[in-house]
mmCIF file of C-alpha atoms in Angstrom:
data_model
loop_
_atom_site.group_PDB
_atom_site.id
_atom_site.type_symbol
_atom_site.label_atom_id
_atom_site.label_comp_id
_atom_site.label_asym_id
_atom_site.label_seq_id
_atom_site.Cartn_x
_atom_site.Cartn_y
_atom_site.Cartn_z
ATOM 1 C CA MET A 1 15.407 14.627 -2.630
ATOM 2 C CA PHE A 2 14.617 12.589 0.484
ATOM 3 C CA ARG A 3 16.899 11.269 3.184
ATOM 4 C CA ARG A 4 16.128 8.288 5.364
ATOM 5 C CA SER A 5 15.656 8.813 9.060
ATOM 6 C CA GLY A 6 18.589 7.754 11.211
ATOM 7 C CA GLN A 7 16.087 5.695 13.190
ATOM 8 C CA ASP A 8 15.465 3.465 10.197
ATOM 9 C CA LYS A 9 17.329 0.270 11.083
ATOM 10 C CA ARG A 10 15.337 -2.085 8.875
ATOM 11 C CA PRO A 11 17.296 -4.594 6.787
ATOM 12 C CA GLN A 12 18.093 -3.788 3.183
ATOM 13 C CA VAL A 13 16.245 -5.246 0.250
ATOM 14 C CA GLN A 14 17.732 -4.994 -3.234
ATOM 15 C CA ILE A 15 15.424 -4.108 -6.089
ATOM 16 C CA PHE A 16 16.223 -3.167 -9.673
ATOM 17 C CA VAL A 17 14.973 0.021 -11.283
ATOM 18 C CA ASP A 18 15.312 -0.081 -15.056
ATOM 19 C CA GLY A 19 17.993 -2.695 -14.450
ATOM 20 C CA VAL A 20 19.966 -0.641 -11.923
ATOM 21 C CA ALA A 21 20.321 -2.062 -8.405
ATOM 22 C CA VAL A 22 18.687 0.096 -5.734
ATOM 23 C CA ALA A 23 18.943 -0.473 -1.994
ATOM 24 C CA ALA A 24 15.489 -0.348 -0.451
ATOM 25 C CA ARG A 25 14.471 -1.262 3.077
ATOM 26 C CA GLN A 26 12.229 -4.060 4.184
ATOM 27 C CA GLY A 27 8.716 -2.672 4.484
ATOM 28 C CA ASP A 28 9.222 0.069 1.902
ATOM 29 C CA THR A 29 6.653 0.474 -0.788
ATOM 30 C CA VAL A 30 8.042 0.661 -4.308
ATOM 31 C CA SER A 31 7.241 4.382 -4.393
ATOM 32 C CA ALA A 32 9.008 5.051 -1.102
ATOM 33 C CA ALA A 33 12.048 3.159 -2.342
ATOM 34 C CA LEU A 34 12.074 5.151 -5.577
ATOM 35 C CA LEU A 35 11.807 8.498 -3.790
ATOM 36 C CA ALA A 36 14.582 7.539 -1.371
ATOM 37 C CA SER A 37 16.820 6.143 -4.097
ATOM 38 C CA GLY A 38 18.179 9.511 -5.180
ATOM 39 C CA GLN A 39 17.532 8.547 -8.785
ATOM 40 C CA ASP A 40 15.306 10.337 -11.246
ATOM 41 C CA ALA A 41 12.138 8.343 -10.625
ATOM 42 C CA ARG A 42 9.801 10.354 -12.829
ATOM 43 C CA ARG A 43 7.344 8.505 -14.992
ATOM 44 C CA SER A 44 5.649 10.277 -17.892
ATOM 45 C CA THR A 45 1.910 10.578 -18.306
ATOM 46 C CA ALA A 46 0.001 8.688 -20.957
ATOM 47 C CA VAL A 47 -1.569 11.739 -22.629
ATOM 48 C CA SER A 48 0.903 14.634 -22.639
ATOM 49 C CA GLY A 49 4.073 12.913 -21.494
ATOM 50 C CA ALA A 50 4.375 15.280 -18.519
ATOM 51 C CA PRO A 51 6.782 14.083 -15.817
ATOM 52 C CA ARG A 52 5.269 12.789 -12.578
ATOM 53 C CA LEU A 53 6.505 11.546 -9.237
ATOM 54 C CA PRO A 54 4.542 9.567 -6.638
ATOM 55 C CA TYR A 55 2.308 12.070 -4.922
ATOM 56 C CA CYS A 56 -0.359 10.910 -2.475
ATOM 57 C CA MET A 57 1.388 7.703 -1.299
ATOM 58 C CA MET A 58 -1.953 6.226 -0.290
ATOM 59 C CA GLY A 59 -3.405 4.682 -3.419
ATOM 60 C CA VAL A 60 -5.537 7.567 -4.592
ATOM 61 C CA CYS A 61 -3.744 9.726 -7.182
ATOM 62 C CA PHE A 62 -2.278 7.074 -9.509
ATOM 63 C CA ASP A 63 0.756 9.262 -10.166
ATOM 64 C CA CYS A 64 3.079 6.467 -9.043
ATOM 65 C CA LEU A 65 2.273 4.015 -11.844
ATOM 66 C CA VAL A 66 5.158 1.692 -12.625
ATOM 67 C CA THR A 67 5.750 -1.648 -14.278
ATOM 68 C CA ILE A 68 6.566 -4.262 -11.640
ATOM 69 C CA ASP A 69 7.902 -7.668 -12.602
ATOM 70 C CA GLY A 70 6.508 -7.205 -16.095
ATOM 71 C CA VAL A 71 3.027 -6.021 -15.109
ATOM 72 C CA GLY A 72 2.244 -2.434 -16.077
ATOM 73 C CA ASN A 73 0.124 0.263 -14.446
ATOM 74 C CA ARG A 74 0.756 -0.887 -10.913
ATOM 75 C CA GLN A 75 0.468 1.606 -8.107
ATOM 76 C CA GLY A 76 3.956 1.670 -6.629
ATOM 77 C CA CYS A 77 2.699 3.161 -3.380
ATOM 78 C CA LEU A 78 0.607 0.066 -2.606
ATOM 79 C CA VAL A 79 3.158 -2.610 -3.424
ATOM 80 C CA PRO A 80 5.795 -3.610 -0.871
ATOM 81 C CA VAL A 81 9.314 -4.209 -2.186
ATOM 82 C CA ALA A 82 10.630 -7.740 -2.446
ATOM 83 C CA GLU A 83 14.173 -8.976 -2.978
ATOM 84 C CA GLY A 84 15.099 -8.923 -6.659
ATOM 85 C CA MET A 85 11.944 -7.091 -7.744
ATOM 86 C CA GLN A 86 12.215 -5.610 -11.247
ATOM 87 C CA VAL A 87 10.723 -2.121 -11.464
ATOM 88 C CA GLU A 88 10.460 -0.144 -14.687
ATOM 89 C CA LEU A 89 9.583 3.522 -14.745
ATOM 90 C CA GLN A 90 6.588 3.683 -17.004
ATOM 91 C CA LYS A 91 6.906 6.125 -19.838
ATOM 92 C CA GLY A 92 3.488 6.797 -21.294
ATOM 93 C CA LYS A 93 0.729 4.247 -21.533
ATOM 94 C CA ARG A 94 0.800 0.725 -20.283
ATOM 95 C CA GLU A 95 1.822 -1.540 -23.128
ATOM 96 C CA ILE A 96 -0.628 -4.100 -24.426
ATOM 97 C CA GLY A 97 0.014 -7.446 -22.829
ATOM 98 C CA ARG A 98 1.952 -6.020 -19.879
ATOM 99 C CA MET B 1 -1.219 -16.563 -0.099
ATOM 100 C CA THR B 2 -3.255 -16.368 3.046
ATOM 101 C CA MET B 3 -6.898 -17.258 2.910
ATOM 102 C CA PRO B 4 -9.683 -16.452 5.325
ATOM 103 C CA ARG B 5 -10.188 -19.087 7.958
ATOM 104 C CA ARG B 6 -13.937 -19.193 7.489
ATOM 105 C CA ASP B 7 -16.178 -18.960 4.478
ATOM 106 C CA ALA B 8 -18.693 -16.772 6.253
ATOM 107 C CA TYR B 9 -18.489 -14.036 8.855
ATOM 108 C CA ASP B 10 -20.971 -12.167 10.950
ATOM 109 C CA VAL B 11 -19.204 -8.911 10.225
ATOM 110 C CA VAL B 12 -16.821 -7.882 7.485
ATOM 111 C CA VAL B 13 -15.161 -4.514 7.956
ATOM 112 C CA ILE B 14 -13.591 -2.947 4.907
ATOM 113 C CA GLY B 15 -10.744 -0.575 5.628
ATOM 114 C CA ALA B 16 -8.338 -0.845 8.559
ATOM 115 C CA GLY B 17 -8.192 2.842 9.376
ATOM 116 C CA PRO B 18 -9.162 4.320 12.751
ATOM 117 C CA ALA B 19 -12.892 3.669 12.344
ATOM 118 C CA GLY B 20 -12.423 0.243 10.759
ATOM 119 C CA LEU B 21 -10.026 -0.860 13.495
ATOM 120 C CA ALA B 22 -12.438 0.274 16.191
ATOM 121 C CA ALA B 23 -15.390 -1.369 14.477
ATOM 122 C CA ALA B 24 -13.597 -4.694 14.037
ATOM 123 C CA ALA B 25 -12.309 -4.697 17.612
ATOM 124 C CA THR B 26 -15.769 -3.912 18.961
ATOM 125 C CA SER B 27 -17.593 -6.588 16.999
ATOM 126 C CA ALA B 28 -14.948 -9.253 17.680
ATOM 127 C CA GLU B 29 -14.979 -8.445 21.355
ATOM 128 C CA ALA B 30 -18.753 -8.872 21.335
ATOM 129 C CA GLY B 31 -18.274 -12.445 20.128
ATOM 130 C CA LEU B 32 -19.104 -11.981 16.450
ATOM 131 C CA SER B 33 -16.845 -13.585 13.886
ATOM 132 C CA THR B 34 -15.129 -10.628 12.280
ATOM 133 C CA LEU B 35 -13.035 -10.176 9.175
ATOM 134 C CA LEU B 36 -11.120 -6.982 8.542
ATOM 135 C CA LEU B 37 -10.027 -6.276 4.974
ATOM 136 C CA ASP B 38 -7.666 -3.591 3.776
ATOM 137 C CA GLU B 39 -5.800 -2.792 0.577
ATOM 138 C CA ASN B 40 -2.645 -1.590 2.279
ATOM 139 C CA ILE B 41 0.387 -3.419 3.639
ATOM 140 C CA GLY B 42 -0.665 -3.094 7.238
ATOM 141 C CA PRO B 43 -3.336 -1.619 9.489
ATOM 142 C CA GLY B 44 -3.666 2.073 10.291
ATOM 143 C CA GLY B 45 -5.201 3.756 7.273
ATOM 144 C CA GLN B 46 -3.854 7.238 6.667
ATOM 145 C CA VAL B 47 -3.917 8.576 10.225
ATOM 146 C CA PHE B 48 -2.036 5.643 11.748
ATOM 147 C CA ARG B 49 -0.140 4.686 8.599
ATOM 148 C CA ALA B 50 2.523 2.008 9.175
ATOM 149 C CA ILE B 51 1.672 1.983 12.886
ATOM 150 C CA SER B 52 2.780 -1.606 13.315
ATOM 151 C CA SER B 53 5.855 -1.402 11.095
ATOM 152 C CA THR B 54 7.241 2.130 11.348
ATOM 153 C CA PRO B 55 10.995 2.341 11.933
ATOM 154 C CA VAL B 56 10.438 5.513 13.959
ATOM 155 C CA THR B 57 11.375 4.909 17.594
ATOM 156 C CA ASP B 58 11.296 8.450 18.934
ATOM 157 C CA ARG B 59 7.734 8.858 20.123
ATOM 158 C CA ASN B 60 8.005 12.631 20.136
ATOM 159 C CA GLN B 61 8.642 12.677 16.424
ATOM 160 C CA LEU B 62 5.135 11.783 15.316
ATOM 161 C CA GLY B 63 3.316 12.894 18.454
ATOM 162 C CA ALA B 64 1.219 11.119 21.046
ATOM 163 C CA ASP B 65 -1.869 11.100 18.822
ATOM 164 C CA TYR B 66 -0.134 8.857 16.295
ATOM 165 C CA TRP B 67 0.804 6.228 18.859
ATOM 166 C CA VAL B 68 -2.811 5.868 19.971
ATOM 167 C CA GLY B 69 -3.084 3.711 16.869
ATOM 168 C CA ALA B 70 -0.748 1.103 18.361
ATOM 169 C CA ASP B 71 -3.221 0.481 21.191
ATOM 170 C CA LEU B 72 -6.045 0.290 18.666
ATOM 171 C CA VAL B 73 -4.228 -2.407 16.715
ATOM 172 C CA GLN B 74 -3.520 -4.285 19.934
ATOM 173 C CA SER B 75 -7.243 -4.345 20.658
ATOM 174 C CA LEU B 76 -7.789 -6.395 17.496
ATOM 175 C CA VAL B 77 -6.747 -9.680 19.049
ATOM 176 C CA ASP B 78 -10.054 -11.389 18.307
ATOM 177 C CA ALA B 79 -10.529 -10.169 14.738
ATOM 178 C CA GLU B 80 -9.065 -11.789 11.640
ATOM 179 C CA CYS B 81 -7.202 -9.322 9.453
ATOM 180 C CA HIS B 82 -6.221 -9.553 5.813
ATOM 181 C CA HIS B 83 -4.139 -7.058 3.915
ATOM 182 C CA ALA B 84 -4.314 -7.393 0.166
ATOM 183 C CA ALA B 85 -0.914 -5.861 -0.498
ATOM 184 C CA GLU B 86 0.710 -8.275 1.910
ATOM 185 C CA SER B 87 -1.054 -11.485 0.987
ATOM 186 C CA GLY B 88 -1.121 -10.949 -2.764
ATOM 187 C CA GLN B 89 -4.861 -11.422 -2.689
ATOM 188 C CA GLN B 90 -6.201 -8.889 -5.121
ATOM 189 C CA GLN B 91 -9.849 -9.576 -5.593
ATOM 190 C CA PHE B 92 -12.750 -10.966 -3.706
ATOM 191 C CA ARG B 93 -16.467 -10.955 -3.842
ATOM 192 C CA LEU B 94 -18.626 -10.253 -0.877
ATOM 193 C CA GLU B 95 -22.120 -11.610 -0.714
ATOM 194 C CA ILE B 96 -24.396 -10.398 1.991
ATOM 195 C CA HIS B 97 -27.026 -12.879 3.013
ATOM 196 C CA ARG B 98 -30.073 -12.081 4.998
ATOM 197 C CA ARG B 99 -31.736 -14.947 6.710
ATOM 198 C CA GLU B 100 -35.000 -15.042 8.541
ATOM 199 C CA THR B 101 -34.370 -16.810 11.784
ATOM 200 C CA ARG B 102 -38.026 -17.352 12.495
ATOM 201 C CA ALA B 103 -41.220 -17.229 10.554
ATOM 202 C CA THR B 104 -42.458 -14.470 12.792
ATOM 203 C CA CYS B 105 -41.259 -10.948 13.077
ATOM 204 C CA ALA B 106 -38.175 -11.873 15.033
ATOM 205 C CA PRO B 107 -35.027 -9.906 14.357
ATOM 206 C CA THR B 108 -33.194 -11.093 11.295
ATOM 207 C CA ARG B 109 -29.640 -12.182 11.265
ATOM 208 C CA MET B 110 -27.268 -11.145 8.541
ATOM 209 C CA SER B 111 -23.985 -12.682 7.643
ATOM 210 C CA CYS B 112 -21.375 -11.958 5.021
ATOM 211 C CA ARG B 113 -20.229 -14.788 2.857
ATOM 212 C CA ILE B 114 -16.900 -14.319 1.201
ATOM 213 C CA ARG B 115 -15.933 -15.951 -2.008
ATOM 214 C CA TRP B 116 -12.291 -15.598 -2.865
ATOM 215 C CA GLN B 117 -11.198 -15.466 -6.443
ATOM 216 C CA VAL B 118 -7.675 -15.976 -7.637
ATOM 217 C CA PRO B 119 -6.799 -13.007 -9.805
ATOM 218 C CA SER B 120 -5.601 -13.333 -13.343
ATOM 219 C CA ASP B 121 -2.382 -11.588 -14.269
ATOM 220 C CA SER B 122 -4.260 -8.926 -16.140
ATOM 221 C CA LEU B 123 -6.044 -7.940 -12.960
ATOM 222 C CA GLN B 124 -2.934 -7.550 -10.878
ATOM 223 C CA ALA B 125 -2.739 -3.886 -11.658
ATOM 224 C CA TRP B 126 -6.060 -3.293 -9.989
ATOM 225 C CA PRO B 127 -6.222 -4.274 -6.381
ATOM 226 C CA PHE B 128 -9.726 -4.083 -5.038
ATOM 227 C CA SER B 129 -10.747 -0.679 -3.981
ATOM 228 C CA VAL B 130 -11.951 -0.031 -0.484
ATOM 229 C CA SER B 131 -13.830 2.927 0.794
ATOM 230 C CA SER B 132 -12.635 4.157 4.090
ATOM 231 C CA ALA B 133 -14.862 3.448 7.041
ATOM 232 C CA GLY B 134 -13.499 6.645 8.518
ATOM 233 C CA ASP B 135 -14.304 8.675 5.449
ATOM 234 C CA PRO B 136 -17.029 11.120 6.464
ATOM 235 C CA SER B 137 -18.516 10.849 2.972
ATOM 236 C CA SER B 138 -19.098 7.142 3.397
ATOM 237 C CA GLY B 139 -21.141 7.640 6.528
ATOM 238 C CA SER B 140 -20.720 5.548 9.586
ATOM 239 C CA PHE B 141 -20.057 1.869 9.208
ATOM 240 C CA ARG B 142 -22.994 -0.489 9.320
ATOM 241 C CA ARG B 143 -23.085 -2.893 12.100
ATOM 242 C CA TRP B 144 -25.037 -6.046 11.723
ATOM 243 C CA ARG B 145 -25.496 -7.627 15.020
ATOM 244 C CA SER B 146 -28.127 -9.473 16.862
ATOM 245 C CA SER B 147 -27.253 -12.847 18.195
ATOM 246 C CA ALA B 148 -23.866 -14.229 17.316
ATOM 247 C CA ARG B 149 -23.745 -17.040 14.824
ATOM 248 C CA PRO B 150 -22.422 -20.296 16.224
ATOM 249 C CA ALA B 151 -18.876 -21.006 15.075
ATOM 250 C CA LYS B 152 -18.526 -23.731 12.474
#
């Protein structure tokens, strides 16, 4: 869906999306890394289960909710990637206790 | 986790967008202790997003107006900046104190005291929300200034 600019020379950072290794770049937000990953990064909404991708990329729309390192309902567009980060695409509501 | 260097500031600016950057640079340059808070990874807000970290090197690609933001960030040398997404700091409480400096009708001084709270895990999903200083709906930023407080 998206291609990285050829000017992007930042070092790689490896994250895991539902257990699959994804090459992100240092300084990426989780949402940016997901959109650039080429994988199906759609979450599903809590009420109807409709598929959603990150949309506003600035912390407003909450369509980028993911589970990061075991904590649910995090806005992927506001969280920078870190080496070894475990991201789960959130299907439906945040689970109790996560 | 980075912490603020002081426990009180003359001016706290919330939001490091164009207006917030200008406000913080202006107040710091005037000698007031200034803290700039933002929920994003770096300064710039939406207009100058990622201005200090963008991998884009071709200045024609984003246009001259975008790169104005780089100068704005450079002008922040005297202000202390904290980015929640970068520092892991998720929550804080601002208390605004108003102190009469004299018993007469002299101008009052105001200072912002910041109390930092370590977030619990359950709060990690909810970084503090900031309203943009540049958002027309929020009106212009307030500027509390009279005489500068002496540094501690």
